[in-house]
Coordinates of C-alpha atoms in Angstrom, one line a residue:
Chain A
X19 CA 51.3 15.2 3.4
X20 CA 51.6 18.9 2.8
X21 CA 55.1 19.0 4.2
X22 CA 56.4 16.2 2.1
X23 CA 54.8 17.7 -1.0
X24 CA 56.5 21.0 -0.2
X25 CA 59.8 19.3 0.2
X26 CA 59.3 17.4 -3.1
X27 CA 58.5 20.5 -5.0
X28 CA 61.3 22.6 -3.6
X29 CA 63.6 19.7 -4.3
X30 CA 62.4 19.5 -7.9
X31 CA 63.2 23.2 -8.5
X32 CA 66.6 22.8 -6.9
X33 CA 67.2 19.7 -9.0
X34 CA 66.5 21.7 -12.1
X35 CA 68.9 24.4 -10.9
X36 CA 71.6 21.8 -10.3
X37 CA 71.2 20.2 -13.8
X38 CA 71.3 23.7 -15.2
X39 CA 74.6 24.3 -13.3
X40 CA 76.0 21.1 -14.8
X41 CA 75.1 22.4 -18.2
X42 CA 77.1 25.5 -17.6
X43 CA 80.1 23.4 -16.7
X44 CA 79.4 21.4 -19.9
X45 CA 79.5 24.6 -21.9
X46 CA 83.0 25.4 -20.7
X47 CA 84.2 21.9 -21.4
X48 CA 82.7 22.0 -24.9
X49 CA 84.3 25.3 -25.7
X50 CA 87.7 24.1 -24.4
X51 CA 87.3 20.9 -26.6
X52 CA 86.4 23.1 -29.5
X53 CA 89.5 25.2 -29.1
X54 CA 91.7 22.2 -28.6
X55 CA 90.3 20.4 -31.7
X56 CA 91.1 23.5 -33.8
X57 CA 94.7 23.8 -32.4
X58 CA 95.7 20.2 -32.0
X59 CA 93.8 19.1 -35.1
X60 CA 91.4 16.3 -34.1
X61 CA 87.9 16.1 -35.4
X62 CA 85.2 17.5 -33.1
X63 CA 82.1 18.2 -35.0
X64 CA 79.1 20.3 -33.9
X65 CA 80.7 21.8 -30.8
X66 CA 78.9 25.1 -31.2
X67 CA 75.6 23.2 -31.6
X68 CA 76.1 21.1 -28.5
X69 CA 77.1 24.2 -26.5
X70 CA 73.9 25.8 -27.8
X71 CA 71.8 22.9 -26.5
X72 CA 73.5 23.1 -23.2
X73 CA 72.8 26.8 -23.1
X74 CA 69.1 26.2 -23.7
X75 CA 69.0 23.5 -21.0
X76 CA 70.8 25.7 -18.6
X77 CA 68.1 28.4 -19.1
X78 CA 65.0 26.3 -19.2
X79 CA 65.9 24.1 -16.3
X80 CA 67.0 27.1 -14.3
X81 CA 63.8 29.1 -14.7
X82 CA 61.8 27.6 -11.8
X83 CA 64.9 27.6 -9.5
X84 CA 65.4 31.3 -10.3
X85 CA 61.8 32.1 -9.7
X86 CA 61.8 30.2 -6.4
X87 CA 64.7 32.5 -5.3
X88 CA 63.0 35.7 -6.4
X89 CA 65.7 36.3 -9.1
X90 CA 63.4 37.1 -12.0
X91 CA 63.0 40.8 -12.6
X92 CA 59.6 42.5 -12.3
X93 CA 58.5 46.1 -11.8
X94 CA 57.2 45.8 -8.2
X95 CA 56.6 49.5 -7.6
X96 CA 52.9 49.3 -8.0
X97 CA 52.4 46.1 -6.2
X98 CA 54.4 47.4 -3.3
X99 CA 52.3 50.6 -3.3
X100 CA 49.0 48.7 -3.0
X101 CA 49.5 48.4 0.8
X102 CA 46.9 46.2 2.3
X103 CA 45.5 45.3 -1.2
X104 CA 48.9 43.9 -2.1
X105 CA 47.5 40.4 -1.8
X106 CA 45.2 41.0 -4.8
X107 CA 48.0 42.5 -6.8
X108 CA 50.1 39.4 -6.2
X109 CA 47.1 37.1 -7.1
X110 CA 46.9 38.9 -10.4
X111 CA 50.6 38.6 -11.1
X112 CA 50.9 34.9 -10.2
X113 CA 47.6 34.3 -12.0
X114 CA 48.9 35.8 -15.2
X115 CA 52.3 34.1 -14.7
X116 CA 50.6 30.8 -14.3
X117 CA 48.5 31.2 -17.4
X118 CA 51.5 32.2 -19.6
X119 CA 53.8 29.5 -18.3
X120 CA 51.1 26.9 -18.7
X121 CA 50.5 27.9 -22.3
X122 CA 54.3 27.8 -22.9
X123 CA 54.6 24.4 -21.3
X124 CA 51.8 23.0 -23.4
X125 CA 53.2 24.2 -26.7
X126 CA 56.8 23.3 -25.7
X127 CA 55.7 19.7 -25.2
X128 CA 53.5 19.6 -28.3
X129 CA 56.4 21.0 -30.4
X130 CA 59.0 18.6 -29.0
X131 CA 56.6 15.7 -29.6
X132 CA 56.2 16.9 -33.2
X133 CA 60.0 17.0 -33.7
X134 CA 60.1 13.5 -32.5
X135 CA 57.2 12.3 -34.7
X136 CA 58.5 14.0 -37.9
X137 CA 62.1 13.2 -36.9
X138 CA 63.5 16.7 -37.2
X139 CA 67.2 16.7 -37.6
X140 CA 69.5 19.6 -36.7
X141 CA 70.7 21.4 -39.8
X142 CA 74.2 21.8 -38.2
X143 CA 77.2 19.6 -38.4
X144 CA 76.0 17.7 -35.3
X145 CA 73.0 16.1 -37.1
X146 CA 71.2 15.5 -33.7
X147 CA 67.6 14.5 -33.7
X148 CA 66.2 17.8 -32.3
X149 CA 63.7 16.3 -29.9
X150 CA 66.5 15.2 -27.7
X151 CA 67.9 18.6 -26.8
X152 CA 64.3 20.0 -26.9
X153 CA 63.4 17.7 -24.0
X154 CA 65.2 20.3 -21.8
X155 CA 62.7 22.9 -23.0
X156 CA 59.6 20.8 -22.4
X157 CA 60.9 19.6 -19.0
X158 CA 62.0 23.0 -17.9
X159 CA 58.8 24.7 -19.0
X160 CA 56.7 22.1 -17.1
X161 CA 58.7 22.6 -14.0
X162 CA 58.3 26.4 -14.4
X163 CA 54.5 26.1 -14.9
X164 CA 54.3 23.8 -11.9
X165 CA 56.3 26.3 -9.8
X166 CA 53.8 29.0 -10.8
X167 CA 50.8 26.8 -9.9
X168 CA 52.5 25.9 -6.7
X169 CA 53.0 29.6 -5.8
X170 CA 49.5 30.6 -6.9
X171 CA 47.9 27.9 -4.7
X172 CA 50.2 28.7 -1.8
X173 CA 49.4 32.4 -2.1
X174 CA 45.6 31.8 -2.1
X175 CA 45.8 29.4 0.8
X176 CA 48.3 31.1 3.1
X177 CA 48.3 34.7 1.9
X178 CA 51.9 34.7 0.7
X179 CA 53.7 32.9 -2.1
X180 CA 56.4 30.3 -1.6
X181 CA 59.0 32.5 -3.4
X182 CA 61.6 33.8 -1.1
X183 CA 61.8 37.5 -2.1
X184 CA 65.4 38.4 -1.7
X185 CA 66.2 42.1 -1.6
X186 CA 67.4 43.5 -4.9
X187 CA 70.9 44.1 -3.4
X188 CA 71.3 40.4 -2.6
X189 CA 70.4 39.4 -6.2
X190 CA 73.4 41.5 -7.0
X191 CA 73.3 41.2 -10.7
X192 CA 71.9 43.2 -13.5
Chain B
X16 CA 42.8 52.9 -38.6
X17 CA 42.2 49.2 -37.7
X18 CA 46.0 48.8 -37.5
X19 CA 46.3 51.7 -35.2
X20 CA 43.7 50.2 -32.8
X21 CA 45.5 46.9 -32.9
X22 CA 48.8 48.6 -32.0
X23 CA 47.2 50.6 -29.2
X24 CA 45.6 47.5 -27.7
X25 CA 48.9 45.6 -28.0
X26 CA 50.9 48.3 -26.3
X27 CA 48.2 48.8 -23.7
X28 CA 48.3 45.1 -22.7
X29 CA 52.1 45.2 -22.7
X30 CA 52.2 48.2 -20.3
X31 CA 49.4 46.7 -18.2
X32 CA 51.5 43.5 -17.7
X33 CA 54.8 45.2 -17.1
X34 CA 53.4 48.0 -14.9
X35 CA 51.3 45.7 -12.7
X36 CA 54.4 43.7 -11.7
X37 CA 54.2 40.6 -13.9
X38 CA 57.7 39.3 -14.5
X39 CA 59.3 41.1 -17.4
X40 CA 60.1 38.0 -19.5
X41 CA 56.6 36.5 -19.0
X42 CA 55.0 39.9 -19.8
X43 CA 56.7 40.0 -23.1
X44 CA 55.8 36.3 -23.8
X45 CA 52.2 36.8 -22.8
X46 CA 51.5 40.0 -24.8
X47 CA 53.2 38.4 -27.8
X48 CA 50.9 35.4 -27.6
X49 CA 47.8 37.5 -27.2
X50 CA 48.9 39.7 -30.1
X51 CA 49.3 36.9 -32.5
X52 CA 46.5 34.7 -31.4
X53 CA 43.8 37.3 -30.8
X54 CA 44.8 40.5 -32.5
X55 CA 46.3 39.1 -35.6
X56 CA 44.0 36.0 -35.4
X57 CA 46.6 33.3 -36.2
X58 CA 47.9 30.3 -34.4
X59 CA 50.7 31.5 -32.1
X60 CA 52.0 28.2 -30.6
X61 CA 54.3 27.1 -33.4
X62 CA 55.9 30.5 -33.8
X63 CA 56.2 30.9 -30.1
X64 CA 58.2 27.7 -29.6
X65 CA 60.3 28.1 -32.8
X66 CA 61.5 31.6 -31.8
X67 CA 62.0 30.8 -28.2
X68 CA 64.0 27.6 -29.0
X69 CA 66.0 29.4 -31.6
X70 CA 66.8 32.3 -29.3
X71 CA 67.7 30.1 -26.4
X72 CA 69.9 27.5 -28.0
X73 CA 72.3 29.9 -29.5
X74 CA 76.1 29.6 -29.5
X75 CA 76.6 33.3 -29.2
X76 CA 74.5 33.5 -26.1
X77 CA 76.7 31.0 -24.2
X78 CA 79.1 34.0 -23.5
X79 CA 76.4 35.4 -21.2
X80 CA 76.2 32.7 -18.4
X81 CA 80.0 32.3 -18.6
X82 CA 80.8 35.9 -18.0
X83 CA 78.2 36.0 -15.2
X84 CA 79.9 33.0 -13.6
X85 CA 83.3 34.6 -14.0
X86 CA 82.1 37.6 -12.1
X87 CA 80.5 35.4 -9.4
X88 CA 83.8 33.6 -8.9
X89 CA 85.8 36.8 -8.6
X90 CA 83.2 38.3 -6.3
X91 CA 84.1 35.5 -3.8
X92 CA 87.8 36.1 -3.9
X93 CA 90.0 38.6 -2.1
X94 CA 90.2 40.7 -5.2
X95 CA 88.5 43.7 -3.7
X96 CA 91.1 44.0 -0.9
X97 CA 94.0 43.4 -3.3
X98 CA 92.8 46.0 -5.7
X99 CA 92.5 48.6 -3.0
X100 CA 96.0 47.8 -1.7
X101 CA 97.5 47.9 -5.2
X102 CA 95.7 51.1 -6.4
X103 CA 95.7 53.3 -3.4
X104 CA 99.4 54.2 -3.2
X105 CA 99.2 55.6 -6.8
X106 CA 96.0 57.5 -6.2
X107 CA 96.9 59.2 -2.9
X108 CA 98.9 62.0 -4.5
X109 CA 96.3 62.9 -7.2
X110 CA 94.0 65.9 -6.4
X111 CA 91.0 64.3 -4.9
X112 CA 93.1 61.5 -3.3
X113 CA 91.7 58.1 -2.7
X114 CA 88.3 58.8 -4.1
X115 CA 90.0 57.9 -7.4
X116 CA 90.4 54.3 -6.2
X117 CA 86.6 54.1 -6.5
X118 CA 86.8 55.0 -10.1
X119 CA 89.9 53.2 -11.1
X120 CA 88.9 50.2 -9.1
X121 CA 85.5 50.1 -10.9
X122 CA 87.3 50.5 -14.2
X123 CA 89.6 47.6 -13.5
X124 CA 86.9 45.3 -12.1
X125 CA 84.6 46.3 -15.0
X126 CA 87.2 44.7 -17.3
X127 CA 86.6 41.3 -15.7
X128 CA 82.9 41.6 -14.9
X129 CA 79.9 42.3 -17.0
X130 CA 77.6 43.7 -14.4
X131 CA 77.4 47.0 -12.7
X132 CA 75.9 45.6 -9.5
X133 CA 78.8 43.1 -9.1
X134 CA 81.3 45.9 -9.8
X135 CA 79.7 48.1 -7.2
X136 CA 79.6 45.6 -4.4
X137 CA 83.1 44.3 -5.1
X138 CA 84.8 47.7 -5.1
X139 CA 82.6 49.3 -2.5
X140 CA 83.0 46.5 0.1
X141 CA 86.6 47.6 0.5
X142 CA 86.7 51.3 -0.5
X143 CA 83.7 52.6 1.4
X144 CA 85.0 51.8 4.9
X145 CA 88.5 52.8 4.0
X146 CA 87.5 56.1 2.6
X147 CA 85.2 56.9 5.5
X148 CA 88.0 56.2 7.9
X149 CA 90.0 58.9 6.1
X150 CA 87.1 61.4 6.3
X151 CA 86.4 61.9 2.7
X152 CA 83.1 63.7 2.1
X153 CA 80.5 61.0 2.2
X154 CA 78.5 62.2 -0.8
X155 CA 81.6 62.0 -2.9
X156 CA 82.4 58.5 -1.8
X157 CA 78.9 57.3 -2.5
X158 CA 78.3 59.3 -5.6
X159 CA 81.5 58.4 -7.5
X160 CA 81.1 54.7 -6.6
X161 CA 77.5 54.6 -7.8
X162 CA 78.4 56.4 -11.0
X163 CA 81.7 54.6 -11.8
X164 CA 80.2 51.2 -11.1
X165 CA 78.0 51.6 -14.2
X166 CA 81.3 51.2 -16.2
X167 CA 80.7 47.5 -15.6
X168 CA 78.1 47.8 -18.4
X169 CA 80.4 49.6 -20.8
X170 CA 83.8 48.1 -20.4
X171 CA 84.0 44.6 -21.8
X172 CA 82.9 42.0 -20.9
X173 CA 79.5 43.6 -20.7
X174 CA 76.2 41.8 -20.2
X175 CA 74.3 44.7 -21.7
X176 CA 76.4 44.6 -24.9
X177 CA 76.0 40.8 -25.2
X178 CA 72.2 41.2 -24.9
X179 CA 72.2 44.0 -27.4
X180 CA 74.4 42.1 -29.8
X181 CA 72.3 38.9 -29.6
X182 CA 69.1 40.9 -30.1
X183 CA 70.3 42.6 -33.3
X184 CA 72.6 39.8 -34.5
X185 CA 75.8 41.7 -34.5
X186 CA 79.3 40.6 -33.5
X187 CA 79.7 40.6 -29.7
X188 CA 83.4 40.8 -30.1
X189 CA 83.2 44.0 -32.1
X190 CA 80.8 45.5 -29.6
X191 CA 83.1 44.6 -26.8
X192 CA 86.1 46.2 -28.5
X193 CA 84.0 49.3 -29.3
X194 CA 83.3 49.7 -25.6
X195 CA 86.9 50.0 -24.5
X196 CA 87.8 53.6 -25.4
X197 CA 84.4 55.2 -24.5
X198 CA 84.6 53.4 -21.1
X199 CA 88.1 54.8 -20.5
X200 CA 87.1 58.3 -21.6
X201 CA 84.1 58.2 -19.2
X202 CA 86.3 57.0 -16.4
X203 CA 88.7 59.9 -17.2
X204 CA 85.8 62.4 -17.1
X205 CA 84.7 61.0 -13.6
X206 CA 88.3 61.4 -12.4
X207 CA 88.5 65.0 -13.8
X208 CA 85.3 65.8 -11.9
X209 CA 86.8 64.5 -8.6
X210 CA 90.0 66.4 -9.1
X211 CA 88.2 69.7 -9.9
X212 CA 85.8 69.2 -7.0
X213 CA 88.5 68.5 -4.5
X214 CA 90.4 71.7 -5.5
X215 CA 87.3 73.9 -5.4
X216 CA 85.4 72.6 -2.4
X217 CA 86.6 74.0 1.0
X218 CA 85.2 71.0 2.9
X219 CA 87.3 68.5 1.0
X220 CA 89.9 67.7 3.7
X221 CA 90.7 64.0 4.0
X222 CA 93.3 62.6 6.3
X223 CA 96.7 62.8 4.5
X224 CA 98.2 59.5 3.5
X225 CA 101.6 58.6 4.9
X226 CA 104.3 59.1 2.3
X227 CA 105.3 55.9 0.5
X228 CA 108.6 55.3 -1.3
X229 CA 108.5 54.4 -5.0
X230 CA 109.8 50.9 -4.3
X231 CA 107.1 50.2 -1.8
X232 CA 104.4 51.6 -4.1
X233 CA 105.7 49.2 -6.7
X234 CA 105.7 46.3 -4.3
X235 CA 102.1 47.0 -3.5
X236 CA 101.2 47.0 -7.2
X237 CA 102.1 43.3 -7.2
X238 CA 98.6 42.8 -5.8
X239 CA 97.2 43.9 -9.1
X240 CA 99.1 41.4 -11.3
X241 CA 96.5 38.6 -11.2
X242 CA 93.6 40.8 -12.2
X243 CA 95.7 42.5 -14.9
X244 CA 96.6 39.1 -16.3
X245 CA 93.0 38.1 -16.3
X246 CA 92.1 41.3 -18.2
X247 CA 94.7 40.6 -20.9
X248 CA 93.5 37.0 -21.1
X249 CA 89.9 38.0 -21.8
X250 CA 90.1 41.3 -23.7
X251 CA 93.5 40.8 -25.2
X252 CA 92.6 37.4 -26.7
X253 CA 89.5 39.0 -28.3
X254 CA 91.3 42.1 -29.6
X255 CA 94.0 40.1 -31.3
X256 CA 91.4 37.9 -32.9
X257 CA 92.5 34.7 -31.2
X258 CA 89.1 34.0 -29.8
X259 CA 85.4 34.9 -30.1
X260 CA 83.6 36.4 -27.2
X261 CA 82.3 33.0 -26.2
X262 CA 85.8 31.4 -26.1
X263 CA 87.1 34.4 -24.3
X264 CA 84.4 33.9 -21.7
X265 CA 85.5 30.2 -21.2
X266 CA 89.1 31.4 -20.8
X267 CA 87.8 34.0 -18.3
X268 CA 86.0 31.3 -16.2
X269 CA 89.1 29.1 -16.1
X270 CA 91.3 32.1 -15.4
X271 CA 89.1 33.3 -12.5
X272 CA 89.0 29.7 -11.1
X273 CA 92.8 29.6 -11.3
X274 CA 93.0 33.0 -9.6
X275 CA 90.6 31.9 -6.8
X276 CA 92.6 28.7 -6.4
X277 CA 96.0 30.4 -6.1
X278 CA 94.5 32.8 -3.5
X279 CA 93.2 29.9 -1.6
X280 CA 89.6 31.2 -1.7
X281 CA 88.4 28.4 -4.0
X282 CA 86.4 26.0 -1.8
X283 CA 83.7 23.5 -2.6
X284 CA 81.1 25.9 -1.2
X285 CA 82.4 29.0 -2.9
X286 CA 82.5 27.1 -6.2
X287 CA 79.0 25.8 -6.0
X288 CA 77.6 29.2 -4.7
X289 CA 79.2 31.0 -7.6
X290 CA 77.8 28.4 -10.0
X291 CA 74.3 28.5 -8.7
X292 CA 74.4 32.3 -8.6
X293 CA 75.3 32.3 -12.2
X294 CA 72.4 29.9 -13.0
X295 CA 70.0 32.3 -11.3
X296 CA 71.2 35.4 -13.0
X297 CA 71.6 33.9 -16.4
X298 CA 68.1 32.3 -16.2
X299 CA 66.7 35.7 -15.2
X300 CA 68.2 37.3 -18.3
X301 CA 67.5 34.5 -20.8
X302 CA 63.8 34.4 -19.7
X303 CA 63.7 38.1 -20.8
X304 CA 65.5 37.3 -24.0
X305 CA 63.2 34.4 -24.8
X306 CA 60.2 36.7 -24.2
X307 CA 61.7 39.5 -26.3
X308 CA 62.4 37.2 -29.2
X309 CA 58.8 36.1 -29.3
X310 CA 57.6 39.7 -28.9
X311 CA 59.7 40.8 -31.9
X312 CA 57.8 38.1 -33.9
X313 CA 54.5 39.4 -32.7
X314 CA 55.5 43.0 -33.3
X315 CA 56.1 42.0 -36.9
X316 CA 52.5 40.9 -37.2
X317 CA 51.2 44.2 -35.8
X318 CA 53.3 46.2 -38.2
X319 CA 54.4 48.4 -35.4
X320 CA 58.1 48.7 -36.1
X321 CA 57.5 49.4 -39.8
X322 CA 54.8 51.9 -39.1
X323 CA 57.0 53.7 -36.5
X324 CA 60.1 53.7 -38.8
X325 CA 57.9 55.2 -41.6
X326 CA 56.4 57.8 -39.2
X327 CA 59.9 58.8 -38.1
X328 CA 61.0 58.9 -41.7
X329 CA 58.2 61.3 -42.7
X330 CA 59.1 63.6 -39.8
X331 CA 62.4 64.1 -41.5
X332 CA 64.3 64.3 -38.3
X333 CA 68.0 64.9 -38.6
X334 CA 70.2 62.2 -37.2
X335 CA 70.9 64.4 -34.2
X336 CA 67.2 65.0 -33.5
X337 CA 66.5 61.3 -33.7
X338 CA 69.3 60.5 -31.2
X339 CA 68.0 63.2 -28.8
X340 CA 64.5 61.8 -29.0
X341 CA 65.9 58.3 -28.3
X342 CA 68.0 59.7 -25.5
X343 CA 65.0 61.1 -23.7
X344 CA 63.0 58.0 -24.5
X345 CA 65.6 55.7 -22.9
X346 CA 66.1 57.9 -19.9
X347 CA 62.4 57.8 -19.1
X348 CA 62.2 54.1 -19.8
X349 CA 65.2 53.5 -17.7
X350 CA 63.5 55.1 -14.7
X351 CA 61.1 52.2 -14.6
X352 CA 62.8 49.2 -16.2
X353 CA 66.3 47.7 -15.7
X354 CA 68.8 48.2 -18.5
X355 CA 68.7 44.7 -20.0
X356 CA 64.9 44.7 -20.2
X357 CA 64.9 48.2 -21.7
X358 CA 67.3 47.1 -24.4
X359 CA 65.6 43.9 -25.5
X360 CA 62.1 45.4 -25.2
X361 CA 62.8 48.2 -27.6
X362 CA 65.2 46.7 -30.1
X363 CA 62.5 45.3 -32.4
X364 CA 61.3 48.8 -32.9
X365 CA 64.4 50.8 -32.6
X366 CA 66.6 48.7 -34.8
X367 CA 64.8 49.4 -38.1
X368 CA 64.7 53.0 -37.2
X369 CA 68.4 53.4 -36.7
X370 CA 69.3 51.3 -39.7
X371 CA 67.0 53.5 -41.8
X372 CA 68.7 56.6 -40.5
X373 CA 72.1 55.1 -41.4
X374 CA 73.4 55.1 -37.9
X375 CA 76.2 52.6 -37.3
X376 CA 74.7 49.8 -35.1
X377 CA 78.0 49.1 -33.2
X378 CA 78.2 52.8 -32.3
X379 CA 74.6 52.8 -31.4
X380 CA 75.2 49.9 -29.0
X381 CA 77.7 52.1 -27.1
X382 CA 75.3 55.0 -27.2
X383 CA 72.5 52.9 -25.7
X384 CA 74.9 51.5 -23.1
X385 CA 75.7 55.0 -21.8
X386 CA 72.1 55.8 -21.6
X387 CA 71.3 52.6 -19.8
X388 CA 74.2 53.4 -17.4
X389 CA 72.4 56.6 -16.5
X390 CA 69.2 54.6 -15.8
X391 CA 71.2 52.6 -13.2
X392 CA 71.4 55.7 -11.0
X393 CA 68.1 57.4 -11.6
X394 CA 65.2 56.9 -9.1
X395 CA 62.8 55.2 -8.6
X396 CA 64.2 52.0 -10.2
X397 CA 67.9 52.7 -10.5
X398 CA 69.5 49.4 -9.8
X399 CA 72.8 50.7 -8.4
X400 CA 70.8 52.8 -6.0
X401 CA 69.2 49.7 -4.5
X402 CA 72.5 47.9 -4.3
X403 CA 74.1 51.0 -2.7
X404 CA 71.3 51.2 -0.3
X405 CA 71.9 47.7 0.8
X406 CA 75.6 48.4 1.1
X407 CA 75.5 51.7 3.1
X408 CA 72.0 52.0 4.6
X409 CA 71.6 55.5 3.2
X410 CA 68.3 56.8 2.0
X411 CA 67.6 56.3 -1.7
X412 CA 67.2 60.0 -2.3
X413 CA 70.5 60.8 -0.7
X414 CA 72.3 58.3 -2.9
X415 CA 70.5 59.6 -6.0
X416 CA 71.5 63.2 -5.2
X417 CA 75.1 62.2 -4.5
X418 CA 75.2 60.5 -7.9
X419 CA 73.6 63.4 -9.7
X420 CA 76.9 64.9 -10.9
X421 CA 77.8 61.5 -12.3
X422 CA 74.5 61.5 -14.2
X423 CA 75.4 64.9 -15.7
X424 CA 78.8 63.6 -16.7
X425 CA 77.2 60.7 -18.5
X426 CA 74.8 63.1 -20.4
X427 CA 77.9 65.0 -21.4
X428 CA 79.5 61.7 -22.5
X429 CA 76.5 61.1 -24.8
X430 CA 77.3 64.4 -26.6
X431 CA 81.0 63.6 -26.7
X432 CA 80.1 60.3 -28.4
X433 CA 77.9 62.1 -30.9
X434 CA 80.6 64.6 -31.6
X435 CA 83.4 62.1 -31.9
X436 CA 81.8 58.8 -33.1
X437 CA 85.4 57.5 -33.7
X438 CA 85.7 56.9 -30.0
X439 CA 83.5 53.9 -30.5
X440 CA 84.2 53.0 -34.1
X441 CA 87.9 53.3 -34.5
X442 CA 89.1 50.3 -32.4
X443 CA 86.6 47.8 -34.0
X444 CA 87.6 49.1 -37.4
X445 CA 91.2 48.3 -36.7
X446 CA 90.3 44.6 -35.8
X447 CA 88.2 44.2 -38.9
X448 CA 91.2 44.7 -41.2

């Protein structure tokens, strides 16, 4: 039971990352289309808006995947200095993280539902009903909150979170 | 008075979250939520989602993941070997010898990559073992590389400048173009330091390079052609106004893929690794940006930016004094925060201040970038120090000490920028016409 749940959750975070990656590819394609439409002269409306939606999706769906790989930046100086009390420092961090991401997920869903209910339309040339691209925000924020709950519970039960803390050097980006 | 207490509580919670190790982006989001909901006493949810959605679904921002991806693709090619082969014959005769390949290599790679860590690893992977083999003084090899790699932040494309431009709503293209000359000047100053040091120091006795004919030097330079083409594709297209930063980024990705394909280093696994790496890094940065956008909104409720700008105005600081205060402030902040977090965290407060003082925001972007570059090599949180540690297994203190002269040169660069603001403003002015 525990093992298959673990597999499912890690798979879910990875799936978010893969969809985010597809969105990056989509951004490149949209930009190329945009340039082509300008130079060859066929109509392609709302390219920048669609690229923006793909950008948002790439971010929100990638959040949990990045967290699970220890890619999100934090100031770990103090936590590392806690020594044998580190566990409690981590509980605080994951606790606060869980609270914030849960609030975020709640409001993201509420807001997306309201755009659907009041039928908000993008003010750009694309005229997309906004709830469709905003689904990426609500989905991504739920996965992120889930990832935090998962890590908090894992931390409390096993003494260490599920996040694989890669060394800073391996993250390699700044 | 009441406002002062509110501001103190607000900042107190912010530093508590950040200092205790809560993820930077979430710290900003959390304190902003608390600030609006409990300190200002209004419903925070709607504003939260509105600002975060607006900040995340932006066309300008799409340049960010694409430039990250481009760097990730190039990182997985043979580019670092090729650059060393192409550059070293020309550097061997300069006073200071092949240490210059560190600096020129970083400058060249910085022009196709937006991150200083990627620049450091790509150049260092090849140059560190080669320079060691020729018995160059270790602290020079380490120090110049750690310092010059920070050019990745200054020379376009630059993630720091994208983040800065997105936070204050200024043209990324102009910021990029503004970074070109200061970046080259800084590189020149690093090289001058190496040359002078090599002439003065008695212990600077590397193994002599075998003489190489001009024709052979030229043949070796052929290795540089792909990367030079890529630089022209990305920076050139922006300079000549053919593309925006985002479109140049898309060209960059396609160009990098083509380069990797021609080299034969483009495989399914290297492609997907580069893509997933880009997803992680860009998610890391956009979470901070999302949090910072929401924090700016909350800061508006507390009145902190206004109050601070007014306070600074009443102090009647000269422009120079204000810049010095900001310099010290950012150096201290940079000791504990990474550059991108430091920029986004402070912009809500600093932007009104500098606009009030009549400082050119494009110029200020370059100023901040130099200061953020310094932060990369200052302990305890200097990012390049960590990366260098991973690369060489030296102690952090040793690396920081070796990079100290580079730090001093960057401080000098700040004053050069203040004395000659045209360095950063002239080139963007020419493209505006």
